[in-house]
Amino acid sequence: MSHDPRQAPEFSVIVISYNTRDMTLACLTSVYGQTRGDVEVVVVDNASTDGSAEAIRAQFPQVRLIAENVNHGFAAAHHVAVPHCRAPWLLLLNPDTVVLDSALDKLMTFRRARPEAGIWGGRTVFADGSLNPASCWRRQTLWSLFCRASGLATVFRRSDLFNPEAYGGWPRDTVREVDIVTGCFLLISRKTWDRLGGFDPVFVMYGEEADMCLRARKIGLHPMITPEATIIHYGGASEKVRADKLVRLLRAKAELVKRHFAPGTRAPGLVLLAAWPASRLLALSVLSALSARARFRDSVTAWRTVWQRRGEWRHGF
């Protein structure tokens, strides 16, 4: 539902687009088709070269489109978008998502029922309906970093003890307080966003929502998710291991260790973080030597590159 231009809408949906034209158009179609609440949509296009801005302008003239000439990155682009939002509530939504069954309205309902959360999220699934567990995470700890470096998190994926950051085998089918709500589907008040300063633009890619949610917890908020609000999120469904992505991810994780670990645990935390790609490289090298499967060789190449580039990520940003 569109809003009356004479008064502020109930909530603003923010979408950051970059060369995802068809997915962004499908996302916007689902937002308008599945939302009854009074909503405005603000899209920042990060200098796409695939005609995204032109297509959005043509098919969705009601969208507040900010077509940029430079790619700001995910975190900084939200600081471009927020000043254009007129609503008291900000709903962050990835362009590679599809809203299902009035999910945005249901998230707003959940917000009213659990105001103490301060940050709210939902459940994400892949296109085939299977769970995409990346809608929320637990914070990194020395134990979680050890489990990842030792391979325990990989071997025992469904264990809450050995795969703590992913909440083990929890299928995201219950309301639960979580450490981190992922930025692909995140609701926050404009007041809280401003109080926290939003995403720290230092996090160019990955880690920005983790940093913000952990800062929110420090001021007494309790981020939560609900299974009632479910969307499709394609991200990562079939993506191969890529060195550039892993370097960005590890750099963000290192920065989170520096910012959110207790002083005495930061150094061992960074050592354990660095042990993860080293152990992955070793394990995959063994598997590659024992198997003719090309995917092992490709993964070895990617993780070797990540390890060779460790100077880029070991100390964060």
PDB file of C-alpha atoms in Angstrom:
ATOM      1  CA  MET A   1       0.000   0.000   0.000  1.00  0.00           C
ATOM      2  CA  SER A   2       1.310   3.463  -0.837  1.00  0.00           C
ATOM      3  CA  HIS A   3       1.141   6.343   1.610  1.00  0.00           C
ATOM      4  CA  ASP A   4      -0.696   9.623   1.667  1.00  0.00           C
ATOM      5  CA  PRO A   5       1.953  12.179   0.617  1.00  0.00           C
ATOM      6  CA  ARG A   6       0.444  14.707   3.038  1.00  0.00           C
ATOM      7  CA  GLN A   7       1.406  12.716   6.139  1.00  0.00           C
ATOM      8  CA  ALA A   8       4.311  10.562   7.263  1.00  0.00           C
ATOM      9  CA  PRO A   9       3.991   6.844   6.461  1.00  0.00           C
ATOM     10  CA  GLU A  10       3.989   4.234   9.220  1.00  0.00           C
ATOM     11  CA  PHE A  11       7.326   2.779   8.170  1.00  0.00           C
ATOM     12  CA  SER A  12      10.024   3.221   5.552  1.00  0.00           C
ATOM     13  CA  VAL A  13      11.496   0.278   3.663  1.00  0.00           C
ATOM     14  CA  ILE A  14      15.123   0.824   2.664  1.00  0.00           C
ATOM     15  CA  VAL A  15      16.616  -1.194  -0.201  1.00  0.00           C
ATOM     16  CA  ILE A  16      20.256  -0.830  -1.274  1.00  0.00           C
ATOM     17  CA  SER A  17      20.647  -1.909  -4.902  1.00  0.00           C
ATOM     18  CA  TYR A  18      23.779  -2.748  -6.844  1.00  0.00           C
ATOM     19  CA  ASN A  19      23.577  -4.579 -10.193  1.00  0.00           C
ATOM     20  CA  THR A  20      20.623  -6.694  -9.064  1.00  0.00           C
ATOM     21  CA  ARG A  21      18.016  -5.224 -11.406  1.00  0.00           C
ATOM     22  CA  ASP A  22      15.711  -8.218 -11.847  1.00  0.00           C
ATOM     23  CA  MET A  23      15.916  -9.258  -8.197  1.00  0.00           C
ATOM     24  CA  THR A  24      15.324  -5.691  -7.030  1.00  0.00           C
ATOM     25  CA  LEU A  25      12.247  -5.375  -9.240  1.00  0.00           C
ATOM     26  CA  ALA A  26      10.904  -8.685  -7.897  1.00  0.00           C
ATOM     27  CA  CYS A  27      11.598  -7.510  -4.350  1.00  0.00           C
ATOM     28  CA  LEU A  28       9.725  -4.239  -4.865  1.00  0.00           C
ATOM     29  CA  THR A  29       6.817  -6.076  -6.508  1.00  0.00           C
ATOM     30  CA  SER A  30       6.530  -8.284  -3.421  1.00  0.00           C
ATOM     31  CA  VAL A  31       6.774  -5.328  -1.026  1.00  0.00           C
ATOM     32  CA  TYR A  32       3.844  -3.549  -2.634  1.00  0.00           C
ATOM     33  CA  GLY A  33       1.877  -6.750  -3.267  1.00  0.00           C
ATOM     34  CA  GLN A  34       2.262  -8.130   0.260  1.00  0.00           C
ATOM     35  CA  THR A  35       2.036  -5.014   2.418  1.00  0.00           C
ATOM     36  CA  ARG A  36      -1.167  -3.441   3.706  1.00  0.00           C
ATOM     37  CA  GLY A  37       0.477  -1.005   6.104  1.00  0.00           C
ATOM     38  CA  ASP A  38       1.150   2.595   5.185  1.00  0.00           C
ATOM     39  CA  VAL A  39       4.654   2.290   3.751  1.00  0.00           C
ATOM     40  CA  GLU A  40       7.128   4.285   1.726  1.00  0.00           C
ATOM     41  CA  VAL A  41      10.029   2.665  -0.118  1.00  0.00           C
ATOM     42  CA  VAL A  42      13.432   4.317  -0.426  1.00  0.00           C
ATOM     43  CA  VAL A  43      15.960   2.758  -2.799  1.00  0.00           C
ATOM     44  CA  VAL A  44      19.596   3.769  -3.011  1.00  0.00           C
ATOM     45  CA  ASP A  45      21.151   2.498  -6.221  1.00  0.00           C
ATOM     46  CA  ASN A  46      24.910   2.232  -5.741  1.00  0.00           C
ATOM     47  CA  ALA A  47      25.929   3.217  -9.296  1.00  0.00           C
ATOM     48  CA  SER A  48      24.622   0.033 -10.930  1.00  0.00           C
ATOM     49  CA  THR A  49      25.608  -0.571 -14.541  1.00  0.00           C
ATOM     50  CA  ASP A  50      22.767  -2.983 -15.364  1.00  0.00           C
ATOM     51  CA  GLY A  51      19.991  -0.426 -15.802  1.00  0.00           C
ATOM     52  CA  SER A  52      18.638  -0.901 -12.282  1.00  0.00           C
ATOM     53  CA  ALA A  53      17.880   2.771 -11.640  1.00  0.00           C
ATOM     54  CA  GLU A  54      16.141   3.264 -14.976  1.00  0.00           C
ATOM     55  CA  ALA A  55      14.027   0.130 -14.539  1.00  0.00           C
ATOM     56  CA  ILE A  56      13.016   1.051 -10.976  1.00  0.00           C
ATOM     57  CA  ARG A  57      12.100   4.576 -12.054  1.00  0.00           C
ATOM     58  CA  ALA A  58       9.976   3.236 -14.944  1.00  0.00           C
ATOM     59  CA  GLN A  59       8.187   0.407 -13.092  1.00  0.00           C
ATOM     60  CA  PHE A  60       7.877   1.949  -9.623  1.00  0.00           C
ATOM     61  CA  PRO A  61       7.466   5.711  -9.920  1.00  0.00           C
ATOM     62  CA  GLN A  62       6.190   5.783  -6.317  1.00  0.00           C
ATOM     63  CA  VAL A  63       9.600   4.670  -5.023  1.00  0.00           C
ATOM     64  CA  ARG A  64      11.852   7.385  -3.616  1.00  0.00           C
ATOM     65  CA  LEU A  65      14.875   6.522  -5.783  1.00  0.00           C
ATOM     66  CA  ILE A  66      18.339   7.890  -5.027  1.00  0.00           C
ATOM     67  CA  ALA A  67      20.515   6.986  -8.006  1.00  0.00           C
ATOM     68  CA  GLU A  68      24.150   7.497  -7.009  1.00  0.00           C
ATOM     69  CA  ASN A  69      27.201   7.922  -9.224  1.00  0.00           C
ATOM     70  CA  VAL A  70      29.496   6.044  -6.819  1.00  0.00           C
ATOM     71  CA  ASN A  71      29.194   2.761  -4.951  1.00  0.00           C
ATOM     72  CA  HIS A  72      29.028   3.691  -1.269  1.00  0.00           C
ATOM     73  CA  GLY A  73      28.907   0.111  -0.014  1.00  0.00           C
ATOM     74  CA  PHE A  74      26.091  -1.354   2.067  1.00  0.00           C
ATOM     75  CA  ALA A  75      26.620   0.436   5.384  1.00  0.00           C
ATOM     76  CA  ALA A  76      27.306   3.938   4.055  1.00  0.00           C
ATOM     77  CA  ALA A  77      24.433   3.732   1.555  1.00  0.00           C
ATOM     78  CA  HIS A  78      22.006   3.522   4.466  1.00  0.00           C
ATOM     79  CA  HIS A  79      23.274   6.879   5.668  1.00  0.00           C
ATOM     80  CA  VAL A  80      22.383   8.208   2.216  1.00  0.00           C
ATOM     81  CA  ALA A  81      18.905   6.678   2.463  1.00  0.00           C
ATOM     82  CA  VAL A  82      17.848   7.502   6.035  1.00  0.00           C
ATOM     83  CA  PRO A  83      17.627  11.306   5.652  1.00  0.00           C
ATOM     84  CA  HIS A  84      15.066  10.695   2.879  1.00  0.00           C
ATOM     85  CA  CYS A  85      12.891   8.479   5.124  1.00  0.00           C
ATOM     86  CA  ARG A  86       9.850  10.206   6.639  1.00  0.00           C
ATOM     87  CA  ALA A  87       8.600   7.371   8.843  1.00  0.00           C
ATOM     88  CA  PRO A  88       9.436   6.727  12.520  1.00  0.00           C
ATOM     89  CA  TRP A  89      10.317   3.103  11.712  1.00  0.00           C
ATOM     90  CA  LEU A  90      13.031   1.868   9.331  1.00  0.00           C
ATOM     91  CA  LEU A  91      12.761  -1.597   7.770  1.00  0.00           C
ATOM     92  CA  LEU A  92      15.977  -2.686   6.074  1.00  0.00           C
ATOM     93  CA  LEU A  93      15.442  -5.167   3.239  1.00  0.00           C
ATOM     94  CA  ASN A  94      17.955  -6.722   0.854  1.00  0.00           C
ATOM     95  CA  PRO A  95      17.237  -6.499  -2.875  1.00  0.00           C
ATOM     96  CA  ASP A  96      17.658 -10.292  -3.235  1.00  0.00           C
ATOM     97  CA  THR A  97      14.572 -10.975  -1.119  1.00  0.00           C
ATOM     98  CA  VAL A  98      10.892 -11.681  -1.749  1.00  0.00           C
ATOM     99  CA  VAL A  99       8.281 -10.738   0.841  1.00  0.00           C
ATOM    100  CA  LEU A 100       5.928 -13.604   1.696  1.00  0.00           C
ATOM    101  CA  ASP A 101       2.485 -13.570   3.314  1.00  0.00           C
ATOM    102  CA  SER A 102       2.410  -9.974   4.617  1.00  0.00           C
ATOM    103  CA  ALA A 103       5.803 -10.425   6.307  1.00  0.00           C
ATOM    104  CA  LEU A 104       6.486  -6.701   6.693  1.00  0.00           C
ATOM    105  CA  ASP A 105       3.132  -6.072   8.351  1.00  0.00           C
ATOM    106  CA  LYS A 106       3.728  -9.061  10.626  1.00  0.00           C
ATOM    107  CA  LEU A 107       7.130  -7.728  11.639  1.00  0.00           C
ATOM    108  CA  MET A 108       5.501  -4.429  12.578  1.00  0.00           C
ATOM    109  CA  THR A 109       2.936  -6.352  14.628  1.00  0.00           C
ATOM    110  CA  PHE A 110       5.749  -8.238  16.376  1.00  0.00           C
ATOM    111  CA  ARG A 111       7.429  -4.924  17.135  1.00  0.00           C
ATOM    112  CA  ARG A 112       4.310  -3.709  18.909  1.00  0.00           C
ATOM    113  CA  ALA A 113       4.064  -6.953  20.910  1.00  0.00           C
ATOM    114  CA  ARG A 114       7.739  -6.981  21.980  1.00  0.00           C
ATOM    115  CA  PRO A 115       8.834  -3.347  22.312  1.00  0.00           C
ATOM    116  CA  GLU A 116      11.737  -4.247  24.613  1.00  0.00           C
ATOM    117  CA  ALA A 117      13.639  -5.832  21.688  1.00  0.00           C
ATOM    118  CA  GLY A 118      14.572  -2.528  20.069  1.00  0.00           C
ATOM    119  CA  ILE A 119      15.641  -4.390  16.917  1.00  0.00           C
ATOM    120  CA  TRP A 120      13.403  -6.964  15.261  1.00  0.00           C
ATOM    121  CA  GLY A 121      13.909  -9.579  12.543  1.00  0.00           C
ATOM    122  CA  GLY A 122      12.168 -12.533  10.968  1.00  0.00           C
ATOM    123  CA  ARG A 123      12.778 -15.903   9.381  1.00  0.00           C
ATOM    124  CA  THR A 124      14.466 -16.316   5.995  1.00  0.00           C
ATOM    125  CA  VAL A 125      14.137 -19.224   3.586  1.00  0.00           C
ATOM    126  CA  PHE A 126      15.702 -20.106   0.266  1.00  0.00           C
ATOM    127  CA  ALA A 127      13.655 -20.144  -2.948  1.00  0.00           C
ATOM    128  CA  ASP A 128      12.769 -23.819  -2.434  1.00  0.00           C
ATOM    129  CA  GLY A 129      11.344 -23.085   1.009  1.00  0.00           C
ATOM    130  CA  SER A 130      14.219 -24.626   2.961  1.00  0.00           C
ATOM    131  CA  LEU A 131      15.606 -22.699   5.898  1.00  0.00           C
ATOM    132  CA  ASN A 132      18.184 -19.996   5.255  1.00  0.00           C
ATOM    133  CA  PRO A 133      19.602 -19.770   8.788  1.00  0.00           C
ATOM    134  CA  ALA A 134      21.398 -16.477   8.153  1.00  0.00           C
ATOM    135  CA  SER A 135      18.569 -14.271   9.470  1.00  0.00           C
ATOM    136  CA  CYS A 136      20.310 -14.096  12.855  1.00  0.00           C
ATOM    137  CA  TRP A 137      23.565 -14.989  14.585  1.00  0.00           C
ATOM    138  CA  ARG A 138      25.091 -15.343  18.006  1.00  0.00           C
ATOM    139  CA  ARG A 139      28.094 -13.142  18.771  1.00  0.00           C
ATOM    140  CA  GLN A 140      31.663 -14.410  18.330  1.00  0.00           C
ATOM    141  CA  THR A 141      33.435 -15.713  21.440  1.00  0.00           C
ATOM    142  CA  LEU A 142      36.754 -17.448  22.057  1.00  0.00           C
ATOM    143  CA  TRP A 143      34.816 -20.718  22.195  1.00  0.00           C
ATOM    144  CA  SER A 144      32.996 -20.129  18.901  1.00  0.00           C
ATOM    145  CA  LEU A 145      36.236 -19.139  17.184  1.00  0.00           C
ATOM    146  CA  PHE A 146      37.916 -22.288  18.519  1.00  0.00           C
ATOM    147  CA  CYS A 147      35.032 -24.433  17.249  1.00  0.00           C
ATOM    148  CA  ARG A 148      35.323 -22.879  13.796  1.00  0.00           C
ATOM    149  CA  ALA A 149      39.119 -23.162  13.654  1.00  0.00           C
ATOM    150  CA  SER A 150      39.105 -26.772  14.874  1.00  0.00           C
ATOM    151  CA  GLY A 151      36.405 -27.844  12.438  1.00  0.00           C
ATOM    152  CA  LEU A 152      33.930 -28.725  15.201  1.00  0.00           C
ATOM    153  CA  ALA A 153      31.448 -26.165  13.870  1.00  0.00           C
ATOM    154  CA  THR A 154      31.578 -27.815  10.448  1.00  0.00           C
ATOM    155  CA  VAL A 155      31.375 -31.415  11.667  1.00  0.00           C
ATOM    156  CA  PHE A 156      28.623 -30.712  14.205  1.00  0.00           C
ATOM    157  CA  ARG A 157      26.571 -28.076  12.373  1.00  0.00           C
ATOM    158  CA  ARG A 158      23.387 -28.903  14.287  1.00  0.00           C
ATOM    159  CA  SER A 159      25.029 -28.661  17.699  1.00  0.00           C
ATOM    160  CA  ASP A 160      24.343 -25.530  19.708  1.00  0.00           C
ATOM    161  CA  LEU A 161      27.493 -26.280  21.713  1.00  0.00           C
ATOM    162  CA  PHE A 162      29.892 -26.763  18.797  1.00  0.00           C
ATOM    163  CA  ASN A 163      28.261 -24.419  16.265  1.00  0.00           C
ATOM    164  CA  PRO A 164      27.199 -21.628  18.616  1.00  0.00           C
ATOM    165  CA  GLU A 165      27.353 -18.650  16.243  1.00  0.00           C
ATOM    166  CA  ALA A 166      24.726 -20.288  14.005  1.00  0.00           C
ATOM    167  CA  TYR A 167      22.582 -21.365  16.986  1.00  0.00           C
ATOM    168  CA  GLY A 168      23.198 -24.982  16.030  1.00  0.00           C
ATOM    169  CA  GLY A 169      20.147 -26.782  14.682  1.00  0.00           C
ATOM    170  CA  TRP A 170      17.529 -24.245  15.810  1.00  0.00           C
ATOM    171  CA  PRO A 171      15.145 -23.963  12.815  1.00  0.00           C
ATOM    172  CA  ARG A 172      14.171 -20.350  13.605  1.00  0.00           C
ATOM    173  CA  ASP A 173      10.619 -21.548  14.303  1.00  0.00           C
ATOM    174  CA  THR A 174      10.157 -19.811  17.667  1.00  0.00           C
ATOM    175  CA  VAL A 175      10.318 -16.261  18.974  1.00  0.00           C
ATOM    176  CA  ARG A 176      13.761 -15.833  20.451  1.00  0.00           C
ATOM    177  CA  GLU A 177      16.124 -13.156  21.681  1.00  0.00           C
ATOM    178  CA  VAL A 178      19.279 -13.201  19.561  1.00  0.00           C
ATOM    179  CA  ASP A 179      22.591 -11.377  19.584  1.00  0.00           C
ATOM    180  CA  ILE A 180      22.499 -10.254  15.949  1.00  0.00           C
ATOM    181  CA  VAL A 181      19.654  -9.655  13.494  1.00  0.00           C
ATOM    182  CA  THR A 182      20.946  -9.748   9.940  1.00  0.00           C
ATOM    183  CA  GLY A 183      20.615  -6.578   7.880  1.00  0.00           C
ATOM    184  CA  CYS A 184      18.779  -8.348   5.066  1.00  0.00           C
ATOM    185  CA  PHE A 185      15.539  -8.074   7.100  1.00  0.00           C
ATOM    186  CA  LEU A 186      15.820  -5.765  10.086  1.00  0.00           C
ATOM    187  CA  LEU A 187      13.394  -3.350  11.739  1.00  0.00           C
ATOM    188  CA  ILE A 188      14.555  -0.490  13.959  1.00  0.00           C
ATOM    189  CA  SER A 189      13.074   2.809  15.051  1.00  0.00           C
ATOM    190  CA  ARG A 190      14.492   5.984  13.573  1.00  0.00           C
ATOM    191  CA  LYS A 191      15.078   7.169  17.143  1.00  0.00           C
ATOM    192  CA  THR A 192      17.199   4.114  17.994  1.00  0.00           C
ATOM    193  CA  TRP A 193      19.030   4.284  14.656  1.00  0.00           C
ATOM    194  CA  ASP A 194      19.985   7.886  15.379  1.00  0.00           C
ATOM    195  CA  ARG A 195      20.966   7.087  18.968  1.00  0.00           C
ATOM    196  CA  LEU A 196      23.302   4.328  17.772  1.00  0.00           C
ATOM    197  CA  GLY A 197      24.559   6.283  14.785  1.00  0.00           C
ATOM    198  CA  GLY A 198      23.265   3.526  12.516  1.00  0.00           C
ATOM    199  CA  PHE A 199      25.765   1.322  10.743  1.00  0.00           C
ATOM    200  CA  ASP A 200      29.411   2.266  11.150  1.00  0.00           C
ATOM    201  CA  PRO A 201      30.569   3.016   7.564  1.00  0.00           C
ATOM    202  CA  VAL A 202      33.962   1.474   8.420  1.00  0.00           C
ATOM    203  CA  PHE A 203      32.226  -1.850   7.747  1.00  0.00           C
ATOM    204  CA  VAL A 204      32.127  -1.573   3.968  1.00  0.00           C
ATOM    205  CA  MET A 205      30.780  -5.103   3.528  1.00  0.00           C
ATOM    206  CA  TYR A 206      29.826  -7.620   6.239  1.00  0.00           C
ATOM    207  CA  GLY A 207      29.735  -7.096   9.976  1.00  0.00           C
ATOM    208  CA  GLU A 208      27.856  -3.793  10.038  1.00  0.00           C
ATOM    209  CA  GLU A 209      24.663  -5.239  11.527  1.00  0.00           C
ATOM    210  CA  ALA A 210      26.649  -7.334  14.021  1.00  0.00           C
ATOM    211  CA  ASP A 211      28.445  -4.226  15.238  1.00  0.00           C
ATOM    212  CA  MET A 212      25.210  -2.241  15.500  1.00  0.00           C
ATOM    213  CA  CYS A 213      23.288  -5.013  17.286  1.00  0.00           C
ATOM    214  CA  LEU A 214      26.100  -5.569  19.787  1.00  0.00           C
ATOM    215  CA  ARG A 215      26.184  -1.833  20.486  1.00  0.00           C
ATOM    216  CA  ALA A 216      22.393  -1.943  20.898  1.00  0.00           C
ATOM    217  CA  ARG A 217      22.711  -4.688  23.502  1.00  0.00           C
ATOM    218  CA  LYS A 218      25.163  -2.537  25.449  1.00  0.00           C
ATOM    219  CA  ILE A 219      22.467   0.134  25.881  1.00  0.00           C
ATOM    220  CA  GLY A 220      19.925  -2.398  27.106  1.00  0.00           C
ATOM    221  CA  LEU A 221      18.122  -3.543  23.970  1.00  0.00           C
ATOM    222  CA  HIS A 222      17.271  -7.199  23.294  1.00  0.00           C
ATOM    223  CA  PRO A 223      17.108  -7.980  19.537  1.00  0.00           C
ATOM    224  CA  MET A 224      14.541 -10.650  18.682  1.00  0.00           C
ATOM    225  CA  ILE A 225      13.237 -12.589  15.704  1.00  0.00           C
ATOM    226  CA  THR A 226       9.839 -14.083  14.952  1.00  0.00           C
ATOM    227  CA  PRO A 227       9.000 -16.966  12.582  1.00  0.00           C
ATOM    228  CA  GLU A 228       5.688 -15.270  11.767  1.00  0.00           C
ATOM    229  CA  ALA A 229       7.486 -12.826   9.458  1.00  0.00           C
ATOM    230  CA  THR A 230       9.093 -14.949   6.737  1.00  0.00           C
ATOM    231  CA  ILE A 231      10.756 -13.868   3.498  1.00  0.00           C
ATOM    232  CA  ILE A 232      12.785 -15.506   0.755  1.00  0.00           C
ATOM    233  CA  HIS A 233      16.440 -14.485   0.862  1.00  0.00           C
ATOM    234  CA  TYR A 234      18.453 -15.860  -2.029  1.00  0.00           C
ATOM    235  CA  GLY A 235      21.830 -14.698  -0.726  1.00  0.00           C
ATOM    236  CA  GLY A 236      24.385 -17.470  -0.423  1.00  0.00           C
ATOM    237  CA  ALA A 237      22.047 -20.191  -1.697  1.00  0.00           C
ATOM    238  CA  SER A 238      24.511 -21.446  -4.306  1.00  0.00           C
ATOM    239  CA  GLU A 239      27.460 -19.081  -4.061  1.00  0.00           C
ATOM    240  CA  LYS A 240      30.838 -20.749  -4.465  1.00  0.00           C
ATOM    241  CA  VAL A 241      33.727 -20.021  -2.146  1.00  0.00           C
ATOM    242  CA  ARG A 242      35.358 -16.847  -3.412  1.00  0.00           C
ATOM    243  CA  ALA A 243      38.568 -15.405  -2.060  1.00  0.00           C
ATOM    244  CA  ASP A 244      37.503 -11.758  -2.248  1.00  0.00           C
ATOM    245  CA  LYS A 245      34.321 -12.438  -0.293  1.00  0.00           C
ATOM    246  CA  LEU A 246      36.226 -14.374   2.366  1.00  0.00           C
ATOM    247  CA  VAL A 247      38.818 -11.622   2.740  1.00  0.00           C
ATOM    248  CA  ARG A 248      36.033  -9.063   3.321  1.00  0.00           C
ATOM    249  CA  LEU A 249      34.294 -11.393   5.771  1.00  0.00           C
ATOM    250  CA  LEU A 250      37.444 -12.102   7.761  1.00  0.00           C
ATOM    251  CA  ARG A 251      38.369  -8.423   7.885  1.00  0.00           C
ATOM    252  CA  ALA A 252      34.941  -7.637   9.343  1.00  0.00           C
ATOM    253  CA  LYS A 253      35.209 -10.490  11.858  1.00  0.00           C
ATOM    254  CA  ALA A 254      38.623  -9.255  12.971  1.00  0.00           C
ATOM    255  CA  GLU A 255      37.220  -5.756  13.459  1.00  0.00           C
ATOM    256  CA  LEU A 256      34.370  -7.179  15.551  1.00  0.00           C
ATOM    257  CA  VAL A 257      36.900  -8.991  17.760  1.00  0.00           C
ATOM    258  CA  LYS A 258      38.807  -5.735  18.272  1.00  0.00           C
ATOM    259  CA  ARG A 259      35.668  -3.759  19.126  1.00  0.00           C
ATOM    260  CA  HIS A 260      33.564  -6.182  21.120  1.00  0.00           C
ATOM    261  CA  PHE A 261      35.911  -8.614  22.903  1.00  0.00           C
ATOM    262  CA  ALA A 262      37.153  -7.862  26.403  1.00  0.00           C
ATOM    263  CA  PRO A 263      40.700  -6.411  26.307  1.00  0.00           C
ATOM    264  CA  GLY A 264      42.389  -9.570  27.573  1.00  0.00           C
ATOM    265  CA  THR A 265      40.682 -11.772  24.976  1.00  0.00           C
ATOM    266  CA  ARG A 266      41.272  -9.715  21.819  1.00  0.00           C
ATOM    267  CA  ALA A 267      44.746 -11.060  21.015  1.00  0.00           C
ATOM    268  CA  PRO A 268      43.799 -14.750  21.430  1.00  0.00           C
ATOM    269  CA  GLY A 269      40.593 -14.015  19.524  1.00  0.00           C
ATOM    270  CA  LEU A 270      42.537 -12.727  16.527  1.00  0.00           C
ATOM    271  CA  VAL A 271      44.860 -15.752  16.695  1.00  0.00           C
ATOM    272  CA  LEU A 272      41.900 -18.146  16.668  1.00  0.00           C
ATOM    273  CA  LEU A 273      40.276 -16.228  13.832  1.00  0.00           C
ATOM    274  CA  ALA A 274      43.461 -16.550  11.765  1.00  0.00           C
ATOM    275  CA  ALA A 275      43.583 -20.265  12.563  1.00  0.00           C
ATOM    276  CA  TRP A 276      40.268 -20.798  10.765  1.00  0.00           C
ATOM    277  CA  PRO A 277      41.489 -20.229   7.155  1.00  0.00           C
ATOM    278  CA  ALA A 278      44.749 -22.014   8.004  1.00  0.00           C
ATOM    279  CA  SER A 279      42.893 -25.117   9.195  1.00  0.00           C
ATOM    280  CA  ARG A 280      40.462 -24.976   6.259  1.00  0.00           C
ATOM    281  CA  LEU A 281      43.358 -24.812   3.828  1.00  0.00           C
ATOM    282  CA  LEU A 282      45.055 -27.785   5.483  1.00  0.00           C
ATOM    283  CA  ALA A 283      41.897 -29.920   5.610  1.00  0.00           C
ATOM    284  CA  LEU A 284      40.871 -29.141   2.031  1.00  0.00           C
ATOM    285  CA  SER A 285      44.403 -29.801   0.761  1.00  0.00           C
ATOM    286  CA  VAL A 286      44.220 -33.289   2.275  1.00  0.00           C
ATOM    287  CA  LEU A 287      40.767 -33.901   0.791  1.00  0.00           C
ATOM    288  CA  SER A 288      41.918 -32.635  -2.587  1.00  0.00           C
ATOM    289  CA  ALA A 289      44.894 -35.024  -2.538  1.00  0.00           C
ATOM    290  CA  LEU A 290      42.581 -37.939  -1.769  1.00  0.00           C
ATOM    291  CA  SER A 291      39.834 -37.012  -4.209  1.00  0.00           C
ATOM    292  CA  ALA A 292      39.636 -36.026  -7.854  1.00  0.00           C
ATOM    293  CA  ARG A 293      36.625 -33.776  -7.263  1.00  0.00           C
ATOM    294  CA  ALA A 294      37.118 -30.344  -8.797  1.00  0.00           C
ATOM    295  CA  ARG A 295      35.289 -28.525  -6.005  1.00  0.00           C
ATOM    296  CA  PHE A 296      38.040 -29.447  -3.544  1.00  0.00           C
ATOM    297  CA  ARG A 297      40.699 -28.051  -5.877  1.00  0.00           C
ATOM    298  CA  ASP A 298      38.706 -24.846  -6.359  1.00  0.00           C
ATOM    299  CA  SER A 299      38.249 -24.442  -2.614  1.00  0.00           C
ATOM    300  CA  VAL A 300      41.947 -25.047  -1.957  1.00  0.00           C
ATOM    301  CA  THR A 301      42.790 -22.314  -4.456  1.00  0.00           C
ATOM    302  CA  ALA A 302      40.382 -19.877  -2.782  1.00  0.00           C
ATOM    303  CA  TRP A 303      41.554 -20.553   0.783  1.00  0.00           C
ATOM    304  CA  ARG A 304      45.211 -20.449  -0.248  1.00  0.00           C
ATOM    305  CA  THR A 305      44.595 -17.009  -1.731  1.00  0.00           C
ATOM    306  CA  VAL A 306      42.852 -15.923   1.471  1.00  0.00           C
ATOM    307  CA  TRP A 307      45.808 -17.087   3.547  1.00  0.00           C
ATOM    308  CA  GLN A 308      48.308 -15.365   1.256  1.00  0.00           C
ATOM    309  CA  ARG A 309      46.297 -12.150   1.684  1.00  0.00           C
ATOM    310  CA  ARG A 310      46.140 -12.435   5.484  1.00  0.00           C
ATOM    311  CA  GLY A 311      47.849  -9.069   5.836  1.00  0.00           C
ATOM    312  CA  GLU A 312      44.646  -7.524   4.472  1.00  0.00           C
ATOM    313  CA  TRP A 313      42.321  -8.992   7.109  1.00  0.00           C
ATOM    314  CA  ARG A 314      44.185 -10.088  10.223  1.00  0.00           C
ATOM    315  CA  HIS A 315      43.948  -6.718  11.959  1.00  0.00           C
ATOM    316  CA  GLY A 316      40.497  -5.592  10.777  1.00  0.00           C
ATOM    317  CA  PHE A 317      40.008  -2.271   9.044  1.00  0.00           C
TER     318      PHE A 317
END
